CSV table of N, CA and C in Angstrom, one decimal:
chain,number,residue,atom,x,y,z
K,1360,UNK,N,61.3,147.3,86.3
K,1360,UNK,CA,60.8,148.0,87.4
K,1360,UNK,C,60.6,147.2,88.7
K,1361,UNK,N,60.2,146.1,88.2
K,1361,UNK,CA,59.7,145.0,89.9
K,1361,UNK,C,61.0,144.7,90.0
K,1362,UNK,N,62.2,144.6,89.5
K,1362,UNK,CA,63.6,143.7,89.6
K,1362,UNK,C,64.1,145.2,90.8
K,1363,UNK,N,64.0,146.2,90.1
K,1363,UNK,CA,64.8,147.4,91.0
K,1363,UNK,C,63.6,147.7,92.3
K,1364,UNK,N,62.3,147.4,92.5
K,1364,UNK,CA,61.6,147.7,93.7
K,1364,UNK,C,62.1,146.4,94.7
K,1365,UNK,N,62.5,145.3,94.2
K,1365,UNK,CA,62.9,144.2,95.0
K,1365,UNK,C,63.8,144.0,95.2
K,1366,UNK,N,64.8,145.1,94.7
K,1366,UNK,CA,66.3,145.3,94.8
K,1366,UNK,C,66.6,146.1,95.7
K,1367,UNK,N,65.5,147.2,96.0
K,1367,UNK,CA,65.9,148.7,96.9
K,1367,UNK,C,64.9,148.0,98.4
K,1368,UNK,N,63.8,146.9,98.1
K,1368,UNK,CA,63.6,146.8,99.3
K,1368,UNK,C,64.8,145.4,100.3
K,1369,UNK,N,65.4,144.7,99.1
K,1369,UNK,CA,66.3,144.0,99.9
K,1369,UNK,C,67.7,145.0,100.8
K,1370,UNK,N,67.8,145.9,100.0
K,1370,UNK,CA,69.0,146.8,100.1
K,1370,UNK,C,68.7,147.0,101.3
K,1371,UNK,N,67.5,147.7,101.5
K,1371,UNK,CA,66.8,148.2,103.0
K,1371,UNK,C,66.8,147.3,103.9
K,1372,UNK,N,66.5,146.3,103.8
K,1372,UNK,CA,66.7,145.1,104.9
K,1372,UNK,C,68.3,144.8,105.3
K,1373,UNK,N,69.2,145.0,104.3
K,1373,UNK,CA,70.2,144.8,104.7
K,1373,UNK,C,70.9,145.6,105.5
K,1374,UNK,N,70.6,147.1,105.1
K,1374,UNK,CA,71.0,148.4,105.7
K,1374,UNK,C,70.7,148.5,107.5
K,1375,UNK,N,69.1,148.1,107.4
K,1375,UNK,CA,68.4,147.7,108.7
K,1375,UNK,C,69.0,146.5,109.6
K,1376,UNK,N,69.5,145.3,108.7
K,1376,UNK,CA,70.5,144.3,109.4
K,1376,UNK,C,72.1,144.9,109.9
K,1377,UNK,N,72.5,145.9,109.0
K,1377,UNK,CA,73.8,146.6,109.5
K,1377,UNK,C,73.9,147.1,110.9
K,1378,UNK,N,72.7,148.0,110.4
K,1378,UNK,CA,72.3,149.1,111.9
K,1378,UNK,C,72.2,148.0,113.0
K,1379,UNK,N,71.1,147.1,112.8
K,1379,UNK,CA,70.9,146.5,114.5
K,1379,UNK,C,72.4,145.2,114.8
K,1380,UNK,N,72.9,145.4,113.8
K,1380,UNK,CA,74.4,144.8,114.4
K,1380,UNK,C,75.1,145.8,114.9
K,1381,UNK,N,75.6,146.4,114.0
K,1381,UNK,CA,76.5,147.9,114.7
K,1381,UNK,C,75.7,148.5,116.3
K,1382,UNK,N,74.3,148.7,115.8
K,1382,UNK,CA,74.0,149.2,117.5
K,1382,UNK,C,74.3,147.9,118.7
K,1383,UNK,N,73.3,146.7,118.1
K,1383,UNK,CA,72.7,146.0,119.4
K,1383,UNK,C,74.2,144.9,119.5
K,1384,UNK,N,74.3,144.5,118.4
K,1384,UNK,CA,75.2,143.2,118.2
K,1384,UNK,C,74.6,142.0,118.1
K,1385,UNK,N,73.3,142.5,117.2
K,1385,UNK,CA,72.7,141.8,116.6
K,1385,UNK,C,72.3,141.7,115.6
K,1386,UNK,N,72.2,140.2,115.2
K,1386,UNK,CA,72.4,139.7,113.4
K,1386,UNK,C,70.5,139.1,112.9
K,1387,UNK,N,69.5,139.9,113.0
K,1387,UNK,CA,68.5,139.7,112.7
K,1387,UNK,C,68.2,138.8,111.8
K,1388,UNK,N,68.8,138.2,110.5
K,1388,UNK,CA,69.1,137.3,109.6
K,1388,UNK,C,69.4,136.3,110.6
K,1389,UNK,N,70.3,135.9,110.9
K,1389,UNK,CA,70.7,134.8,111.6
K,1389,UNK,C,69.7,134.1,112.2
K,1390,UNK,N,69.2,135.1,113.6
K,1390,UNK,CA,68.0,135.2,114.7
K,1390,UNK,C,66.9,134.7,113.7
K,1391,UNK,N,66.2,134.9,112.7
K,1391,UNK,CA,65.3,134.4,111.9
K,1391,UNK,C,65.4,133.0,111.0
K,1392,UNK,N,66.8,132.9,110.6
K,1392,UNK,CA,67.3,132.1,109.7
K,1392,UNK,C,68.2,130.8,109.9
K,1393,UNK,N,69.1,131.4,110.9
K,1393,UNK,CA,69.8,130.6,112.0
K,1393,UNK,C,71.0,131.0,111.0
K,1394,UNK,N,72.3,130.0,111.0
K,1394,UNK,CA,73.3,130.2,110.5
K,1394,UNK,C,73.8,129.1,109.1
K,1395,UNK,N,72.4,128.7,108.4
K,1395,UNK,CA,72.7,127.9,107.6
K,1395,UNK,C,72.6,128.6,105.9
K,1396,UNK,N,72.1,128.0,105.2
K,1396,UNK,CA,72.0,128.1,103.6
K,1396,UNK,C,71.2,129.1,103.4
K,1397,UNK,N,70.2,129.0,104.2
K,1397,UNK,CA,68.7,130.4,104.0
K,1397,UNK,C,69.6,131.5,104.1
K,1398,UNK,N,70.1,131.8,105.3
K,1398,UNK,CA,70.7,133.1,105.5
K,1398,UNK,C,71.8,133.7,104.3
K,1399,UNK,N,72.4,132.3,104.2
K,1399,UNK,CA,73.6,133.0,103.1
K,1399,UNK,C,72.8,133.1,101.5
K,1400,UNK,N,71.3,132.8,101.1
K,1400,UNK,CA,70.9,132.7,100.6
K,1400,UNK,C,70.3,134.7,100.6
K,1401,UNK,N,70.0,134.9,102.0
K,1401,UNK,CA,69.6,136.2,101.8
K,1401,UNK,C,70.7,137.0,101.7
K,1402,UNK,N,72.0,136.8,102.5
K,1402,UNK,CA,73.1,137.7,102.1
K,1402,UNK,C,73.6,138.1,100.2
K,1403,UNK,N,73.3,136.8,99.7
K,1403,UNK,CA,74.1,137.4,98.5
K,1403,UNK,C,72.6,137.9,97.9
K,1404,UNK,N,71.5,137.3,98.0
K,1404,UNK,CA,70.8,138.7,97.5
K,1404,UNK,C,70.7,140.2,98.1
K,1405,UNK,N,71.2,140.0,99.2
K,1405,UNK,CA,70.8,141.9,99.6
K,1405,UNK,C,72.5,142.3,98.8
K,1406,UNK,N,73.7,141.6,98.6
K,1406,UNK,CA,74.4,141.7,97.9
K,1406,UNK,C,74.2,141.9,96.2
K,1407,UNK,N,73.6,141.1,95.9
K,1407,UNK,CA,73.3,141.1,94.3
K,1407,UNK,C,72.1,142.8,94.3
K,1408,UNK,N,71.4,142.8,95.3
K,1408,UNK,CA,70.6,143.9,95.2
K,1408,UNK,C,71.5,145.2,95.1
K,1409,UNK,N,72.7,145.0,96.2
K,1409,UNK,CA,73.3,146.9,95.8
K,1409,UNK,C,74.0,146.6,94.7
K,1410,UNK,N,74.2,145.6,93.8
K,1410,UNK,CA,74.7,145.6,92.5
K,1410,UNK,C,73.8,146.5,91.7
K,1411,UNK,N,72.6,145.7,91.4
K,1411,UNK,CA,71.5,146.4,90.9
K,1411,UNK,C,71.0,147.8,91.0
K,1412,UNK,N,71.1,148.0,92.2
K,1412,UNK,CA,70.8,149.8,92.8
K,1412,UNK,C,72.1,150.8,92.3
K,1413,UNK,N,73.0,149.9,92.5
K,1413,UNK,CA,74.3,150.6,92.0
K,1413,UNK,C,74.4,151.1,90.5
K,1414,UNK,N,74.2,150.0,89.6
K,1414,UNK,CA,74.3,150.2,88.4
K,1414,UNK,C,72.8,150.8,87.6
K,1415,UNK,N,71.8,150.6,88.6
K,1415,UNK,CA,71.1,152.0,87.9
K,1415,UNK,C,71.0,153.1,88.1
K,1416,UNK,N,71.6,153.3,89.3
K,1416,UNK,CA,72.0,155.1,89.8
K,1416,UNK,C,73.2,155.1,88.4
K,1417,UNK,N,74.1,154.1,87.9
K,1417,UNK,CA,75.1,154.2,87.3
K,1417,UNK,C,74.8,155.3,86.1
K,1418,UNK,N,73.3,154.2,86.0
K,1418,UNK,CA,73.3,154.5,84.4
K,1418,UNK,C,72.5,155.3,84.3
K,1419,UNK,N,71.9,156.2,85.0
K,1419,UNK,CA,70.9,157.4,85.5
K,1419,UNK,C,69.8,157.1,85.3
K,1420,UNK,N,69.7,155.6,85.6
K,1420,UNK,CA,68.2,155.1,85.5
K,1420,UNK,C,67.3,155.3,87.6
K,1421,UNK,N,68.0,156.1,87.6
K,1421,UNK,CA,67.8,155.7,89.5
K,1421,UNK,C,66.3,157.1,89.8
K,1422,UNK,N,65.8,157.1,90.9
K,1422,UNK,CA,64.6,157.8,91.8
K,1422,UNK,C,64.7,159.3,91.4
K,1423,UNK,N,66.3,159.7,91.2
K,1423,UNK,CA,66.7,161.3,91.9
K,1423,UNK,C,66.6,161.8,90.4
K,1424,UNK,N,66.0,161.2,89.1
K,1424,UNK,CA,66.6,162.1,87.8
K,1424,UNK,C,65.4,163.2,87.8
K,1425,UNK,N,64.2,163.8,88.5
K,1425,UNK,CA,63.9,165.2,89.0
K,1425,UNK,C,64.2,166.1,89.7
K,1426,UNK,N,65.0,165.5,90.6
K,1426,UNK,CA,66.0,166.6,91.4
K,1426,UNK,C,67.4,166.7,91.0
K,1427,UNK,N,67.1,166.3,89.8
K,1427,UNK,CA,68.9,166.8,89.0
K,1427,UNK,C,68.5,167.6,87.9
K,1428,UNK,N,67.5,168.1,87.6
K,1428,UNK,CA,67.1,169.3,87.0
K,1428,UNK,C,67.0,170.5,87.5
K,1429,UNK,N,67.2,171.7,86.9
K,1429,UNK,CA,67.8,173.0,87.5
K,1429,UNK,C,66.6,173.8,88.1
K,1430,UNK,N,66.4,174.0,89.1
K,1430,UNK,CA,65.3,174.9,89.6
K,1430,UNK,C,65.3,175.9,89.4
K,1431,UNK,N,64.4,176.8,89.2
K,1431,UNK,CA,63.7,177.9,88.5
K,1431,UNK,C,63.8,178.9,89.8
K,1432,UNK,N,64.4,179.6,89.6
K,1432,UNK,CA,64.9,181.4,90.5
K,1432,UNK,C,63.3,182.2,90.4
């Protein structure tokens, strides 16, 4: 449970690092980290994290398994 809450909040940091490149053309990691070991240190974890997020949506271990049950008419 702590491995996939530190998995979906890295995910989110990365998602949030995507957006303010794609908008501003800015690399927020970088700007905090600069361009050395730290940074690529946080890239392959927000990488290793959509592994993780990935393969438990995979395995229907993910958030959404009460809205995959059939609602009542």
């Amino acid at each position: 449970k702590v491995i996939k809450t530190i998995a979906l909040v890295l995910l989110i940091i990365g998602g949030l690092n995507w957006l303010l490149f794609g908008v501003f053309d800015t690399n927020l990691v970088t700007m905090v980290l600069g361009d050395g070991t730290y940074a690529d240190i946080v890239y392959i974890l927000v990488g290793l994290s959509a592994v993780v997020v990935g393969f438990t949506h995979i395995k229907g271990g993910g958030s959404s398994e009460s809205a995959s049950s059939t609602p009542s008419v």
